[in-house]
Short mmCIF file of C-alpha atoms and ligand atoms in Angstrom, two decimals:
data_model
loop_
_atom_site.label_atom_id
_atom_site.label_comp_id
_atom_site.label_asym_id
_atom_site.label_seq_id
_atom_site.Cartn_x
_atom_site.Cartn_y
_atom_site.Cartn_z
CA UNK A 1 218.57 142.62 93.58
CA UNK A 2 215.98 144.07 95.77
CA UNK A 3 213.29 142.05 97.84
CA UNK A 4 210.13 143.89 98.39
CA UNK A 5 207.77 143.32 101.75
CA UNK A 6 204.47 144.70 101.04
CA UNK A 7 202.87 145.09 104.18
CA UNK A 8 198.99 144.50 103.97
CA UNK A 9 195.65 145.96 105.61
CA UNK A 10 193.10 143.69 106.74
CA UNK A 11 190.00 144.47 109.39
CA UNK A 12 188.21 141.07 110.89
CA UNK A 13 189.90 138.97 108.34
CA UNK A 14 188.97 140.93 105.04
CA UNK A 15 191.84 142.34 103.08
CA UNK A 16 191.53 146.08 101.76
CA UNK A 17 191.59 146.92 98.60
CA UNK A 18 194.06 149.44 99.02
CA UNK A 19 196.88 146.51 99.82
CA UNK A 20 196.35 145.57 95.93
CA UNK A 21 197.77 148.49 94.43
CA UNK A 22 200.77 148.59 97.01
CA UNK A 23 201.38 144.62 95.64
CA UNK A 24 201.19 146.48 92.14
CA UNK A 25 203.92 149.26 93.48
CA UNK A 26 206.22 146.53 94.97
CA UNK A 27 205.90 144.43 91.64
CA UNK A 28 207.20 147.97 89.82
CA UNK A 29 210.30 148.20 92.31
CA UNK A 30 210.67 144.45 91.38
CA UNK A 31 210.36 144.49 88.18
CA UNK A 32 213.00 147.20 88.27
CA UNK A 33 215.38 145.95 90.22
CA UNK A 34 215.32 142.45 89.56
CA UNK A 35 214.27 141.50 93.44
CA UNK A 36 211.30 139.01 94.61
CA UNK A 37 207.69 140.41 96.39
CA UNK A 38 206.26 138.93 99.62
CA UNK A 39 203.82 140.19 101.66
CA UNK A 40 202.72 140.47 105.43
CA UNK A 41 199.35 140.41 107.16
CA UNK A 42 199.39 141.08 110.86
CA UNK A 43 196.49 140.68 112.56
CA UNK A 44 194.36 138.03 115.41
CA UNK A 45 191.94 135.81 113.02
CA UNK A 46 193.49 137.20 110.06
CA UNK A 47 193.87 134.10 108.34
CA UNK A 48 190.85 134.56 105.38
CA UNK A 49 192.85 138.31 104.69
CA UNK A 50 196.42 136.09 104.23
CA UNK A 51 194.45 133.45 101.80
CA UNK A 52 192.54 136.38 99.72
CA UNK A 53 196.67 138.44 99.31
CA UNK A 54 198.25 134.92 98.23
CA UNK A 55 195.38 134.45 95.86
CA UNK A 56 196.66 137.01 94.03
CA UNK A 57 200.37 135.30 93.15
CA UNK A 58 202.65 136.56 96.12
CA UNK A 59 203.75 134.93 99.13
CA UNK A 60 202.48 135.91 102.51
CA UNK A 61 203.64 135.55 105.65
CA UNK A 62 200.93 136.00 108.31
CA UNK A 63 201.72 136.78 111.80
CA UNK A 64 198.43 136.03 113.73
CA UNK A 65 198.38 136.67 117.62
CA UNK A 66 195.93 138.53 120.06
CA UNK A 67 198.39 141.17 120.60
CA UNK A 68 198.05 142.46 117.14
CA UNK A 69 194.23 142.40 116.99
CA UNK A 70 193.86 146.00 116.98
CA UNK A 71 196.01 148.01 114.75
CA UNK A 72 198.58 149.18 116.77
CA UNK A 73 201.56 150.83 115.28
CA UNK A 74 203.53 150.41 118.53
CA UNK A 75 202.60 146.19 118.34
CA UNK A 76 202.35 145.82 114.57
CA UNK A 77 205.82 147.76 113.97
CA UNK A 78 208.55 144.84 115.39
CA UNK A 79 206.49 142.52 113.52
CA UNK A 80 207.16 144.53 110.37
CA UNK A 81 210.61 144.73 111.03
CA UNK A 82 211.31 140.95 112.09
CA UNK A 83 209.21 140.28 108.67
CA UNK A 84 211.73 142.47 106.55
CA UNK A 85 214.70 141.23 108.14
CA UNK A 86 213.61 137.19 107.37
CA UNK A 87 212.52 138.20 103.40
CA UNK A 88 215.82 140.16 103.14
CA UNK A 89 213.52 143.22 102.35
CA UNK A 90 215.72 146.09 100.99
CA UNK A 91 212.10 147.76 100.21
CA UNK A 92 209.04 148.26 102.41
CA UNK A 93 205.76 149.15 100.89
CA UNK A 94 202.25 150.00 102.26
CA UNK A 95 199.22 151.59 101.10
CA UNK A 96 199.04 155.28 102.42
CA UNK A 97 195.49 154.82 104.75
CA UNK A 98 195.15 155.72 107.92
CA UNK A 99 196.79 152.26 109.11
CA UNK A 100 199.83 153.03 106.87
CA UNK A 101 200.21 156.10 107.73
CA UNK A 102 200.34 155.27 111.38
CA UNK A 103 202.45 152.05 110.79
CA UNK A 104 205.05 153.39 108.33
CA UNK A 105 207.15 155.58 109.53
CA UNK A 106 207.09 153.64 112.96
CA UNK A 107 208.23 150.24 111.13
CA UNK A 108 210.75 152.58 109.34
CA UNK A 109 213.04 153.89 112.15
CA UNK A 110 212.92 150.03 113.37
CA UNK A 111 214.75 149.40 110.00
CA UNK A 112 216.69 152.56 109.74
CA UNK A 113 215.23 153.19 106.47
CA UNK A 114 214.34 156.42 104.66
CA UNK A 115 210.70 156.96 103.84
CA UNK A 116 208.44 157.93 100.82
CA UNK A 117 204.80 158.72 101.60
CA UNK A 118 202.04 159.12 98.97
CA UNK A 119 204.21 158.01 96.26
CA UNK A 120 202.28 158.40 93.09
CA UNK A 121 204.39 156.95 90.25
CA UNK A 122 207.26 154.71 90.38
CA UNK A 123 210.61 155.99 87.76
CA UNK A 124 214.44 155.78 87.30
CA UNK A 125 216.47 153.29 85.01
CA UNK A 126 219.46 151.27 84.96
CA UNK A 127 218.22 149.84 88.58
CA UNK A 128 217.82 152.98 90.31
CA UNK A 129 214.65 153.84 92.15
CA UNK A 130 212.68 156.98 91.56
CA UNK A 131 209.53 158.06 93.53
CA UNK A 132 207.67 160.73 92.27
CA UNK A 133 205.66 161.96 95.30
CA UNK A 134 203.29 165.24 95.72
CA UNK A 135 204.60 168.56 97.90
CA UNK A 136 202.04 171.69 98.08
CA UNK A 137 198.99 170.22 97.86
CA UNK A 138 199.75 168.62 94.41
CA UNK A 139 201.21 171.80 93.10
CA UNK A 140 204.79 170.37 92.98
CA UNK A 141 205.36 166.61 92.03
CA UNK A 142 208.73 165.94 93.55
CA UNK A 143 210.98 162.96 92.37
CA UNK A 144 212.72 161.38 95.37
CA UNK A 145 215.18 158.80 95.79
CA UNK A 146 215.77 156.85 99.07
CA UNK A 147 219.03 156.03 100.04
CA UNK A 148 219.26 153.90 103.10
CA UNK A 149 219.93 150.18 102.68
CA UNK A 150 216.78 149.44 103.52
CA UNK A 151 213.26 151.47 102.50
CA UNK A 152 209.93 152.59 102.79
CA UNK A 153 207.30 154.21 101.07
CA UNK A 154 203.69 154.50 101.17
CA UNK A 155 201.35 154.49 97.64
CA UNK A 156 198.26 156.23 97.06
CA UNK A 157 196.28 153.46 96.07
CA UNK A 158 194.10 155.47 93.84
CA UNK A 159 197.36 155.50 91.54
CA UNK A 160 198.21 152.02 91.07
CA UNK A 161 195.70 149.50 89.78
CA UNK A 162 194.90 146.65 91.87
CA UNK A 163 196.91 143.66 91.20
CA UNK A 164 195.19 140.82 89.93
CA UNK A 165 194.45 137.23 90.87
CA UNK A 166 197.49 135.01 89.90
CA UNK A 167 198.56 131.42 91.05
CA UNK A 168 201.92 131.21 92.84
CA UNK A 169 200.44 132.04 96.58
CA UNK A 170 201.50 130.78 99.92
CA UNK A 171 200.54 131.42 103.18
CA UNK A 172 203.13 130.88 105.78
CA UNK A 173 202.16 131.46 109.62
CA UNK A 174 205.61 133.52 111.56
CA UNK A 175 205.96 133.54 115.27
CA UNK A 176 204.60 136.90 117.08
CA UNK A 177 207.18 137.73 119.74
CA UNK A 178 205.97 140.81 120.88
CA UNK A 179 204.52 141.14 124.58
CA UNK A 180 200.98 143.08 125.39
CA UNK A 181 202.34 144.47 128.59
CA UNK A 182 205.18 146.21 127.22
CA UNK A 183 203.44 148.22 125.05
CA UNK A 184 203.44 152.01 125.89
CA UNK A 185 199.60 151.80 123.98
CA UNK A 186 196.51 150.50 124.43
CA UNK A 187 193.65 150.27 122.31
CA UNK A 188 190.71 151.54 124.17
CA UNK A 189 187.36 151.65 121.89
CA UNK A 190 186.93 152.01 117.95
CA UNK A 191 183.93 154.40 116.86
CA UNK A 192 183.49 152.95 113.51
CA UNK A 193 181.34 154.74 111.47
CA UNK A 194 177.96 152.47 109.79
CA UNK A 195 176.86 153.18 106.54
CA UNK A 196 175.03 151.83 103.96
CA UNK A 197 176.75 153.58 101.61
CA UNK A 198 179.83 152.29 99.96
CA UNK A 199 183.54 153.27 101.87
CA UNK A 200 184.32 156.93 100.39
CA UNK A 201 188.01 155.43 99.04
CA UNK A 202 186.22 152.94 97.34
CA UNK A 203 183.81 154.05 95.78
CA UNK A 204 182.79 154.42 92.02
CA UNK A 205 180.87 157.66 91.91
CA UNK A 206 181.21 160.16 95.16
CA UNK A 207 178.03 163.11 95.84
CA UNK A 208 180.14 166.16 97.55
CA UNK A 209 179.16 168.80 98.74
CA UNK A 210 180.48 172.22 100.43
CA UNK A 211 179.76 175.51 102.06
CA UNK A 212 177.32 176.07 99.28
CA UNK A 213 174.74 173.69 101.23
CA UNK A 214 174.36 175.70 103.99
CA UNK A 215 174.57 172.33 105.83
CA UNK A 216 171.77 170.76 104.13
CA UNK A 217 173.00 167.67 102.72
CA UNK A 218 169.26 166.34 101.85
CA UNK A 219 169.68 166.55 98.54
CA UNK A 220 172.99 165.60 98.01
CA UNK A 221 172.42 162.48 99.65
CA UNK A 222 169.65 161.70 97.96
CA UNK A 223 171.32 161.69 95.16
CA UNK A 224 173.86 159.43 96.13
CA UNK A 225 171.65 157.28 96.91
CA UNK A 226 170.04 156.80 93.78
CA UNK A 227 173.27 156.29 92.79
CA UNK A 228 174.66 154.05 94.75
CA UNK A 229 177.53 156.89 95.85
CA UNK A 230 179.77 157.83 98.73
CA UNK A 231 178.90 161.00 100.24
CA UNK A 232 182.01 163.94 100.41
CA UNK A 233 182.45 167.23 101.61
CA UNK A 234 184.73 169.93 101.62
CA UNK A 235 186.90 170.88 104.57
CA UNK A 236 184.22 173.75 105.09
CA UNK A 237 181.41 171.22 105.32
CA UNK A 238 182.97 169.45 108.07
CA UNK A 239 184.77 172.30 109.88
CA UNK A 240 181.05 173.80 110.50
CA UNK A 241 180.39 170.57 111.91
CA UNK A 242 177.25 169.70 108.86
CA UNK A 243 178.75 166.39 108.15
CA UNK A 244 181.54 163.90 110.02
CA UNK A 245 184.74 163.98 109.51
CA UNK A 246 185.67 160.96 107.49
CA UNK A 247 183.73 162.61 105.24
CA UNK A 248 186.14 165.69 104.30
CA UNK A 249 188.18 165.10 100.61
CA UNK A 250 191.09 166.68 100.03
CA UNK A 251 194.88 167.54 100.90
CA UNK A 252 193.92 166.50 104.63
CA UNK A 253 191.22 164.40 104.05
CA UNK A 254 190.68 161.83 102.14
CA UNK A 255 192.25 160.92 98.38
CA UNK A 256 189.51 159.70 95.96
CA UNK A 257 189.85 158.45 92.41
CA UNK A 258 185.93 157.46 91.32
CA UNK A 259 184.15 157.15 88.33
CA UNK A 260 181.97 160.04 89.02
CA UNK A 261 182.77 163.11 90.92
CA UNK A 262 179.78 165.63 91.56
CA UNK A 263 181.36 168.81 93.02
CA UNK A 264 178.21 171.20 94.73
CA UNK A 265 178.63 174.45 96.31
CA UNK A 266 182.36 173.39 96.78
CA UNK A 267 184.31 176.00 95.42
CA UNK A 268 187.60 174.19 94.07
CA UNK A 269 190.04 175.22 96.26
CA UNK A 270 193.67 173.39 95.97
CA UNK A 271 193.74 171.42 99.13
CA UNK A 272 190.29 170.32 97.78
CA UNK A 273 191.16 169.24 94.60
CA UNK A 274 194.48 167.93 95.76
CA UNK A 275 192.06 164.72 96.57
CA UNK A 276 189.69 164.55 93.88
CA UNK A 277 191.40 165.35 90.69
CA UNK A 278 192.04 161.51 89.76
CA UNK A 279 188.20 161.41 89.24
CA UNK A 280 187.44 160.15 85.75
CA UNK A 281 184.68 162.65 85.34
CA UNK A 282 184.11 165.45 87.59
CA UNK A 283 180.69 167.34 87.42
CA UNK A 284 180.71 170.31 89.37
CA UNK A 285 177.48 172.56 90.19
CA UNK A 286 178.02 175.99 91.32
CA UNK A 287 176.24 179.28 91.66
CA UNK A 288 178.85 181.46 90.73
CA UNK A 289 180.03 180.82 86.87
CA UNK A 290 183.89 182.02 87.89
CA UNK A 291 184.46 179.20 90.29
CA UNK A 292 187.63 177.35 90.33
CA UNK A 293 186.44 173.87 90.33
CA UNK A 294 184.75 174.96 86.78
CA UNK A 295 188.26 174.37 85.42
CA UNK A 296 188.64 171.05 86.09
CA UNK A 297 185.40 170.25 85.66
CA UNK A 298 184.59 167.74 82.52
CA UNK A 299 181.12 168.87 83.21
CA UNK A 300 179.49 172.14 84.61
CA UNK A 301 176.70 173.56 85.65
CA UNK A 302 176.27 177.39 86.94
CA UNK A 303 172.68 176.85 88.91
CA UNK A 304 171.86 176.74 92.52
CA UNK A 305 172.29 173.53 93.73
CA UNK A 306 168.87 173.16 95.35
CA UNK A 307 167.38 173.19 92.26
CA UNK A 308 169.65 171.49 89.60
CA UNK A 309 170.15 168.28 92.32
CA UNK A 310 166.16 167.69 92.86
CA UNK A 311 166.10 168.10 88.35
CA UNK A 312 169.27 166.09 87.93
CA UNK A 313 167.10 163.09 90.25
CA UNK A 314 163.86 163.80 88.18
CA UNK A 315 165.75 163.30 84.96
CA UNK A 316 167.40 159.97 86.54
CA UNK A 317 164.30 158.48 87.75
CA UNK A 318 162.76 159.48 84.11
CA UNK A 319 165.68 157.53 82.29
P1 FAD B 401 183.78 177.93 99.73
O1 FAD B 401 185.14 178.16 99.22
O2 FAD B 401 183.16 178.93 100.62
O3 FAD B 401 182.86 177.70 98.46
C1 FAD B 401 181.47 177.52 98.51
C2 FAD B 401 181.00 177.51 97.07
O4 FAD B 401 179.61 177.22 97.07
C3 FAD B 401 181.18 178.83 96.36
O5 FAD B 401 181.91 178.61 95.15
C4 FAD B 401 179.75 179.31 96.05
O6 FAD B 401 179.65 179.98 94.80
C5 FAD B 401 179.01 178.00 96.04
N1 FAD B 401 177.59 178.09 96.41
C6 FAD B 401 177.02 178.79 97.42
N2 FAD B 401 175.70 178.57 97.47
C7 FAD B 401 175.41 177.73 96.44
C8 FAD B 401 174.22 177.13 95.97
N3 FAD B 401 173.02 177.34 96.57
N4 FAD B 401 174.29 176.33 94.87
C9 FAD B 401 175.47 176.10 94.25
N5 FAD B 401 176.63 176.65 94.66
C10 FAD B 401 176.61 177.44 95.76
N6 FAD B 401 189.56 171.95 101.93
C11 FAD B 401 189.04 170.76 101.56
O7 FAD B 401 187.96 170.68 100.98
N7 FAD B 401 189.73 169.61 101.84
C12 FAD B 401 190.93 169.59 102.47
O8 FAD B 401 191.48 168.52 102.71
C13 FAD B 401 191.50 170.85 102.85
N8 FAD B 401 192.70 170.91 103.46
C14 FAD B 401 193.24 172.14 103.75
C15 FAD B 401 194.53 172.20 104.29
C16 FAD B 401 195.09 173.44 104.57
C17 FAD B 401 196.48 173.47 105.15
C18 FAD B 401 194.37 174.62 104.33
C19 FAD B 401 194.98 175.95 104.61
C20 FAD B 401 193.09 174.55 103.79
C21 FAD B 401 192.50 173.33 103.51
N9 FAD B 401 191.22 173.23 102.97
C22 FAD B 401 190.75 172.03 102.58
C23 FAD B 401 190.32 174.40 102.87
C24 FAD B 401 190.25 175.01 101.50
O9 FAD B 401 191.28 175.98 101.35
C25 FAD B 401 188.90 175.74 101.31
O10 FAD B 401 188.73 176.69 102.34
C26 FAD B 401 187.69 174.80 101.32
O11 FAD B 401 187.92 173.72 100.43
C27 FAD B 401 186.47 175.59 100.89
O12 FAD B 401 185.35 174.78 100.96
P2 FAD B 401 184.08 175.06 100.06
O13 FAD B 401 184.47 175.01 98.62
O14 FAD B 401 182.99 174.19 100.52
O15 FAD B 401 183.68 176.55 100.51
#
């Protein structure tokens, strides 16, 4: 019997999205190996975030103090650790964003446990615990098991399904023992970026563009606009410095799984399509008819993309 902690992410007392589908992963491992799933939120005012996760059928324990208002992975990591220790966690699961990323591995050498990151599907049979993770930009799917008492891995959300609401809940506050001025950190400022637009990870249809714009992203986000899209770009895009860099998708970007995917003057390289392949449709507009991201492509058009975007927005508004 394994427990499984499932560590959440919350910002100013709203839990992400991404936290569901690592509750789905943990409820795999579970189901699996016969063990029960709690959860943690760490956080200062947190308390909405901890309500919203045990609303969906799992126990949370919420650890609530000042010190863990930002997220640190130096202050948030004991907490993990203490919180593992009191569910008898054998397993420790996070979604793989930025904050789990950071966290993770961090929380893991506080536990001596091996780690998984970007797990993509959960396998194995008889009680034993397969993750099948990508190496080489999603070239190779590797199938790993961990075998430290206690472990870790991190889920792309974009591959589990949220979990849904359930009854069951609990919210439980735990004591925060750890002490600001030991900490070898300290948070300074967070740029956060504003946009109207919905958050690129969670959005339903994403407008992306690449070197082909020459850095004129007019179109392109006009169209997203009328869509009600996220705006992507390719590495190239942002290593010329055209857009920001939360914008890039890809093998070091971001992982997206939308509706919609409109590919423009983005060639299809691997490391690009390592983070948009999970799209449900992918239209892709390129000038030159031999370009990769034609073969993935549900839909394609060869055109330049300064004049099929401005007809493609015509033909929207026109119904
Ligand atoms: P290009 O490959 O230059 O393609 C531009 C395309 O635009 C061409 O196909 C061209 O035909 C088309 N085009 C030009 N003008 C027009 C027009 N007017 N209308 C329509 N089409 C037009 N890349 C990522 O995107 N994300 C990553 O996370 C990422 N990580 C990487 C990690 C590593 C370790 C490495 C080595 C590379 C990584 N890259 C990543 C870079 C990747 O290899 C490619 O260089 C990059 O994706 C190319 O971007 P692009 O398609 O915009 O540019």
């Amino acid at each position: 019997m394994s427990n499984v902690l499932v560590i959440a992410e919350q910002s100013r007392g709203t839990l992400r999205k991404a936290t569901l589908s690592a509750l789905t992963a943990a409820r795999e491992v579970a189901r699996r190996t016969g063990g029960g799933v709690s959860a943690l939120v760490l956080g200062s005012g947190a308390g909405a975030a901890a309500e919203e996760l045990a609303a969906h059928g799992v126990p949370v324990r919420l650890a609530d103090a000042p010190v863990l208002a930002h997220p640190l992975a130096e202050a948030h990591a004991p907490v993990v650790a203490e919180a593992a220790r009191a569910a008898g966690a054998s397993w420790v699961v996070t979604a793989a964003t930025s904050y789990g990323k950071d966290l993770l591995p961090r929380a893991a050498v506080a536990l001596g446990a091996a780690v998984a990151t970007e797990v993509l599907a959960i396998a194995g049979d008889g009680g034993e615990i397969l993750l099948r993770r990508p190496m080489w930009a999603g070239n190779v799917i590797a199938e790993v098991e961990l075998r430290t008492a206690v472990k870790a891995f991190s889920v792309r959300p974009t591959e589990f399904a949220p979990a849904a609401r359930a009854p069951g809940g609990s919210v439980t506050p735990m004591a925060v023992a750890v002490d600001a001025a030991s900490l070898g950190t300290r948070f300074v400022e967070l740029q956060e970026v504003k946009s109207e637009r919905p958050e690129l990870t969670d959005a339903r249809v994403v407008v992306a563009g690449g070197r082909g714009t020459k850095g004129d992203f007019g179109p392109l986000s006009a169209l997203a606009d009328d869509l009600g899209a996220a705006v992507g770009a390719s590495r190239a895009a942002v290593d010329a410095g055209w857009v920001p860099n939360d914008w890039q998708v890809g093998q070091t970007g971001k992982v997206v799984a939308p509706d919609l995917y409109v590919a423009a003057g983005i060639s299809g390289a691997i490391q690009h399509v390592a983070g948009m392949k999970g799209a449900k449709v992918i239209v892709a507009i390129n000038k030159d008819a031999d370009a990769p991201i034609f073969q993935i492509a549900d839909y394609g058009l060869v055109a330049d993309l300064f004049q099929a975007v401005p007809a493609l927005r015509e033909r929207l508004k026109a119904g």
